[in-house]
PDB file of C-alpha atoms in Angstrom:
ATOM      1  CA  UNK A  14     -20.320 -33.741 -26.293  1.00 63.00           C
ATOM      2  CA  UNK A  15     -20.335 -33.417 -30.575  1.00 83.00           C
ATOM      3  CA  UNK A  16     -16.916 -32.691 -32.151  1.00 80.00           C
ATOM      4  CA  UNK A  17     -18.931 -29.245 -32.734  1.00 82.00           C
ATOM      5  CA  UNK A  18     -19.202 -28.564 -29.676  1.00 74.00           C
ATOM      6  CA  UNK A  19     -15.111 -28.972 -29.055  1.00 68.00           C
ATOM      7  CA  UNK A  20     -14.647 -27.048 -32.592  1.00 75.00           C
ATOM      8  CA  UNK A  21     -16.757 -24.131 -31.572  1.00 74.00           C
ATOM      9  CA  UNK A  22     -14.695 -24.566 -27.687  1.00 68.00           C
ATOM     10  CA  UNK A  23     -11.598 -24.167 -29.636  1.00 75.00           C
ATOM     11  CA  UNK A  24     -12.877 -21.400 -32.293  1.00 70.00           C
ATOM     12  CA  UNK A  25     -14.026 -19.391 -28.993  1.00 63.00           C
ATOM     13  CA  UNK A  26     -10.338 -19.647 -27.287  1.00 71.00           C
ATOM     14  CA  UNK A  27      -8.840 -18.799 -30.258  1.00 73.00           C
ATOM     15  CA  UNK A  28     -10.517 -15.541 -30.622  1.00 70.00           C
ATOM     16  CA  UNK A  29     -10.479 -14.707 -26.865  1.00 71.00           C
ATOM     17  CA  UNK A  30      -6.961 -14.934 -27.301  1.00 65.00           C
ATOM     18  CA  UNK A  31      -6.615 -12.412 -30.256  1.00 70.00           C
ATOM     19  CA  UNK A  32      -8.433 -10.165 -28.532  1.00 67.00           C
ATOM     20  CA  UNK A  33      -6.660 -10.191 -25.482  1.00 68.00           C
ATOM     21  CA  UNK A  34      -3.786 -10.638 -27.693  1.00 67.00           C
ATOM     22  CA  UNK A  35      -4.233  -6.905 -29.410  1.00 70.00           C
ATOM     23  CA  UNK A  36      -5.428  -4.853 -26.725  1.00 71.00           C
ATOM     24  CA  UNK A  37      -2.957  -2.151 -25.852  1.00 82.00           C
ATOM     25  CA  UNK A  38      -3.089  -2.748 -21.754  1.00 87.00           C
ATOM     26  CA  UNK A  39      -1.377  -5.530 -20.018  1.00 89.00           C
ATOM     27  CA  UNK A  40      -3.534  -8.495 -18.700  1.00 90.00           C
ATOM     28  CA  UNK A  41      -2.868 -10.979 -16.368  1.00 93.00           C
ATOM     29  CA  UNK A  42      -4.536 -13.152 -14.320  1.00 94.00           C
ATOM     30  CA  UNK A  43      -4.345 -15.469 -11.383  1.00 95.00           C
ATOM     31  CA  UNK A  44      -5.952 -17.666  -9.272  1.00 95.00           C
ATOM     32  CA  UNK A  45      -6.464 -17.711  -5.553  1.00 94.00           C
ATOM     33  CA  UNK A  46      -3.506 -19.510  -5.157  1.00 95.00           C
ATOM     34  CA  UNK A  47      -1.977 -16.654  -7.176  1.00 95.00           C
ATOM     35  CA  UNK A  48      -0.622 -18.334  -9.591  1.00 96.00           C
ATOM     36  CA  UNK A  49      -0.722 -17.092 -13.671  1.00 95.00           C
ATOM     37  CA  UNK A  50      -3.723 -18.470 -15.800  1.00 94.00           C
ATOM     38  CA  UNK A  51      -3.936 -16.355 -18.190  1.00 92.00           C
ATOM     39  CA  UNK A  52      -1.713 -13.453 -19.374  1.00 92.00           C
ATOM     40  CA  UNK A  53      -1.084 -11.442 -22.744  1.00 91.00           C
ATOM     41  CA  UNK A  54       1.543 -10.215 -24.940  1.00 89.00           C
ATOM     42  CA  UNK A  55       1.229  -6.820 -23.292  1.00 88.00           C
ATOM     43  CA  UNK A  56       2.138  -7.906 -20.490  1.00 88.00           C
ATOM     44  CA  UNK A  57       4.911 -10.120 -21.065  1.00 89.00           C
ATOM     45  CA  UNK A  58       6.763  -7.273 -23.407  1.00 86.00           C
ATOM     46  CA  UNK A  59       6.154  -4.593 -20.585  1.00 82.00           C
ATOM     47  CA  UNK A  60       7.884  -6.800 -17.782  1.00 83.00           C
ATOM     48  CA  UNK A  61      10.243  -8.526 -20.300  1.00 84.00           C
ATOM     49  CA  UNK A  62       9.311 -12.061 -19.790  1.00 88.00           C
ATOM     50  CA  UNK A  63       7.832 -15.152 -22.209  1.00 89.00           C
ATOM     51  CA  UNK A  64       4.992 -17.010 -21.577  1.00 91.00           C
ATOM     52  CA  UNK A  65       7.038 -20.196 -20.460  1.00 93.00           C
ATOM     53  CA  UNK A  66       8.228 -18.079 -17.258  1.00 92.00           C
ATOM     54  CA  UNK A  67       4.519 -16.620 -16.437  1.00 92.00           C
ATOM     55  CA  UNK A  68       1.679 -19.343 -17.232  1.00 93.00           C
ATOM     56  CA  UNK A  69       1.467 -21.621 -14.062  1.00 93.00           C
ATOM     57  CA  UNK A  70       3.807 -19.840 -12.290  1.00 94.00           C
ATOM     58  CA  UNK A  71       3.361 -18.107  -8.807  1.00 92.00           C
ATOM     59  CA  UNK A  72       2.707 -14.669  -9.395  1.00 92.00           C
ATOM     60  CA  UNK A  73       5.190 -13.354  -7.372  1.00 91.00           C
ATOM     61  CA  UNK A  74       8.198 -15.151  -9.044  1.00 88.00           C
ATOM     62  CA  UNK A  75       6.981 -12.985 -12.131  1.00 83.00           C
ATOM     63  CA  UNK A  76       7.840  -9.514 -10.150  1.00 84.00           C
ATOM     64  CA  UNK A  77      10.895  -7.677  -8.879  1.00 81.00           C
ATOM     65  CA  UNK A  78      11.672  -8.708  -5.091  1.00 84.00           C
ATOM     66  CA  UNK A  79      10.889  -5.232  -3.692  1.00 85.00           C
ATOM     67  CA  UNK A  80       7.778  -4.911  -5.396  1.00 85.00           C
ATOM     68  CA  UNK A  81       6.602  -8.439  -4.065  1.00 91.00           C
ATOM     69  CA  UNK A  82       5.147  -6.907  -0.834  1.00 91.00           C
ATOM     70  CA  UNK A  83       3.435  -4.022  -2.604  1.00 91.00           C
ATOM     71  CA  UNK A  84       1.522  -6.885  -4.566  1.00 91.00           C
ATOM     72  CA  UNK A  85       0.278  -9.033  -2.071  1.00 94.00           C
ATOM     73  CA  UNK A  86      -0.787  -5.767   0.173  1.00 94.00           C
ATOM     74  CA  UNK A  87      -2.781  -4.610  -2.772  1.00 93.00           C
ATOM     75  CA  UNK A  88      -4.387  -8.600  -3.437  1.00 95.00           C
ATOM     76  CA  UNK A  89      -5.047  -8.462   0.525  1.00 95.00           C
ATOM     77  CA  UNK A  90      -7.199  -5.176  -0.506  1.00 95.00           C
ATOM     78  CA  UNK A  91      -8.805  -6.407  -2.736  1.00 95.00           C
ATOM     79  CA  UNK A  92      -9.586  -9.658  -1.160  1.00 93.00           C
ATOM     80  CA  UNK A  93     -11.123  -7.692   1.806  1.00 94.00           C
ATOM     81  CA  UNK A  94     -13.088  -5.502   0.264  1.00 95.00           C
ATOM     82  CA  UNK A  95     -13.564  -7.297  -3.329  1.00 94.00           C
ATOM     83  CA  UNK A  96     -13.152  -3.496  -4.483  1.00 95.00           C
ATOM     84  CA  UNK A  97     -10.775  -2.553  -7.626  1.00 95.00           C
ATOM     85  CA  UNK A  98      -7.236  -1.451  -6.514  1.00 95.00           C
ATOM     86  CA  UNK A  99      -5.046   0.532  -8.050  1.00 94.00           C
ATOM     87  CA  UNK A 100      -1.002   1.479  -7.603  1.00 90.00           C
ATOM     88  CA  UNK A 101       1.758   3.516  -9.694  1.00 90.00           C
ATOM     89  CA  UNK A 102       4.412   0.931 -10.361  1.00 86.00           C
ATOM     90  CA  UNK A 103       8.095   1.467 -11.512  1.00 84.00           C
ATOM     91  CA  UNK A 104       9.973  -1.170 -13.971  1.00 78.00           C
ATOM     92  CA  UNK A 105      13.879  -0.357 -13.438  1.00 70.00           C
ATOM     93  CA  UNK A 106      14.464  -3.244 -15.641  1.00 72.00           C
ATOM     94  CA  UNK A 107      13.106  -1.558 -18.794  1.00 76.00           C
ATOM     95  CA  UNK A 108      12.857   2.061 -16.946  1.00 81.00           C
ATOM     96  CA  UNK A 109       9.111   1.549 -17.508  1.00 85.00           C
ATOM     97  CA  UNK A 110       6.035   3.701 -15.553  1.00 88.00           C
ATOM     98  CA  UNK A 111       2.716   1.581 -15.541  1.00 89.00           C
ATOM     99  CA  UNK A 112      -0.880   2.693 -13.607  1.00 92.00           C
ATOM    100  CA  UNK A 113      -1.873  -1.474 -12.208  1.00 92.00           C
ATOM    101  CA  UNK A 114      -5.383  -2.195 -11.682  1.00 96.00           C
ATOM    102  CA  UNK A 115      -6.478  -5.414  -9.723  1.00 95.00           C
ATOM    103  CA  UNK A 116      -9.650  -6.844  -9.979  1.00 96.00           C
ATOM    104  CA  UNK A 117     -10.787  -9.512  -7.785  1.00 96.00           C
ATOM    105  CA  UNK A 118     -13.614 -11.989  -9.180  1.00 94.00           C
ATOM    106  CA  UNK A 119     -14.830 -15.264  -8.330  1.00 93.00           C
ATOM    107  CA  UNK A 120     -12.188 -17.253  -9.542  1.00 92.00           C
ATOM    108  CA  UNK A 121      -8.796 -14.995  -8.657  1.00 95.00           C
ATOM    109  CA  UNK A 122      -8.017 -11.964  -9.753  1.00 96.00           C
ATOM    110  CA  UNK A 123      -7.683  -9.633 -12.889  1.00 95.00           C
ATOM    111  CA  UNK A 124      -4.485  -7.441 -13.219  1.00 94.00           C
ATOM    112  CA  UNK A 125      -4.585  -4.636 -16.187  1.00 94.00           C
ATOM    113  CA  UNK A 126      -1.312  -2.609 -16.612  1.00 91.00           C
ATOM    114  CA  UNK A 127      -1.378   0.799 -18.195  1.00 91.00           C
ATOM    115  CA  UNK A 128       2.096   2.107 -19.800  1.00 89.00           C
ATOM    116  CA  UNK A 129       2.269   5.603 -18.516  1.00 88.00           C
ATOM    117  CA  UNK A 130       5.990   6.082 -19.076  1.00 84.00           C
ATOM    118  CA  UNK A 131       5.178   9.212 -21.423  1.00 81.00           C
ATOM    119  CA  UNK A 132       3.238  10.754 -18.682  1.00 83.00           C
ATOM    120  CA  UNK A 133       5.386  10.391 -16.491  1.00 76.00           C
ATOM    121  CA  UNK A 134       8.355  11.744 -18.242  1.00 80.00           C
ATOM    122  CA  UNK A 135       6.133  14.589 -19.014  1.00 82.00           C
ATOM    123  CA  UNK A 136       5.785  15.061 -15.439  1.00 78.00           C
ATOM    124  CA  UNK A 137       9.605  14.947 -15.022  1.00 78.00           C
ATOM    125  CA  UNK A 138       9.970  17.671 -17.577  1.00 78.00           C
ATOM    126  CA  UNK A 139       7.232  20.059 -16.279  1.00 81.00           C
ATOM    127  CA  UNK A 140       8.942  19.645 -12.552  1.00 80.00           C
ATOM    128  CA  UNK A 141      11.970  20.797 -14.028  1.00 80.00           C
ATOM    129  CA  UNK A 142      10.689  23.628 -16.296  1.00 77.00           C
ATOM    130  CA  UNK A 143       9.042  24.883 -12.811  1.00 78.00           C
ATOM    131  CA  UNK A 144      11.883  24.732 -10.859  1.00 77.00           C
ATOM    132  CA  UNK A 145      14.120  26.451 -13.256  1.00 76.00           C
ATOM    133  CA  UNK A 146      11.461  29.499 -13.735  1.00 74.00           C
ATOM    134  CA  UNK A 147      11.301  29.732  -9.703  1.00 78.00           C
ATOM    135  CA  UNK A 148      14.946  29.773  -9.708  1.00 75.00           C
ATOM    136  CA  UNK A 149      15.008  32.524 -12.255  1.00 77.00           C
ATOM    137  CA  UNK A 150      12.051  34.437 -10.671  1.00 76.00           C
ATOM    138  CA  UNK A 151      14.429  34.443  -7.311  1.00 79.00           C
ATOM    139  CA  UNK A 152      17.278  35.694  -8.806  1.00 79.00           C
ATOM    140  CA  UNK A 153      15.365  38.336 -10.620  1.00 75.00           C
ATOM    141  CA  UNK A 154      13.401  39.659  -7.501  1.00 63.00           C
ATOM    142  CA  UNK A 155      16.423  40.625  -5.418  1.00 56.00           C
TER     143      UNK A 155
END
């Protein structure tokens, strides 16, 4: 192989980085032994970890205990059906809401984490506004 073909190797990883880099989702992804190959900053600011702690790592010694079943349910999915999965996953560490979509491909699989904490909290407030109006409506009608 030509010291071109390493320098364009090494041009192309760069940039694949960046990208994956600036993208506003969380990436991660692991192999079939589930362990981390890849991940991006995204990801490691929305579950508070550094790369050192992630890359190489079993997947599941990146999560929160209770969520570790949840995880390798959802992997099982996806390993049956090779089908996208998708789950609503708390953070109490950083009181964080994120949508989690696996992917499975050839070589492991593809997890994309969506901050929805706004939405949520939206939610929250909405709930209450609701329950307050009912409460008011009650009182009102008798």
């Amino acid at each position: 192989m030509t010291q071109e073909f390493y320098s364009s190797l090494i041009n192309y990883t760069r940039l694949t980085n960046e990208v994956l880099d600036i993208v506003k989702e969380g990436f991660l992804v692991i192999n079939h032994h589930k362990e981390v190959i890849k991940v991006n900053r995204t990801f490691l600011n929305a579950v508070g970890l550094c790369e050192e702690e992630v890359l190489g790592r079993s997947f599941f010694s990146t999560l929160e205990p209770q969520k570790v079943d949840t995880y390798k349910a959802m992997i099982h999915r996806a390993s049956q059906s090779q089908n996208a999965q998708e789950e609503v996953c708390y953070l109490g560490k950083n009181d964080s809401w994120f949508r989690v979509f696996l992917y499975p491909f050839e070589a492991g699989y593809i997890f994309v984490l969506r901050d929805i904490t706004d939405k949520k909290k939206q939610e929250e407030v909405l709930r209450k506004s609701e329950g307050m109006l009912k409460a008011i409506l009650n009182s009102t009608s008798d």
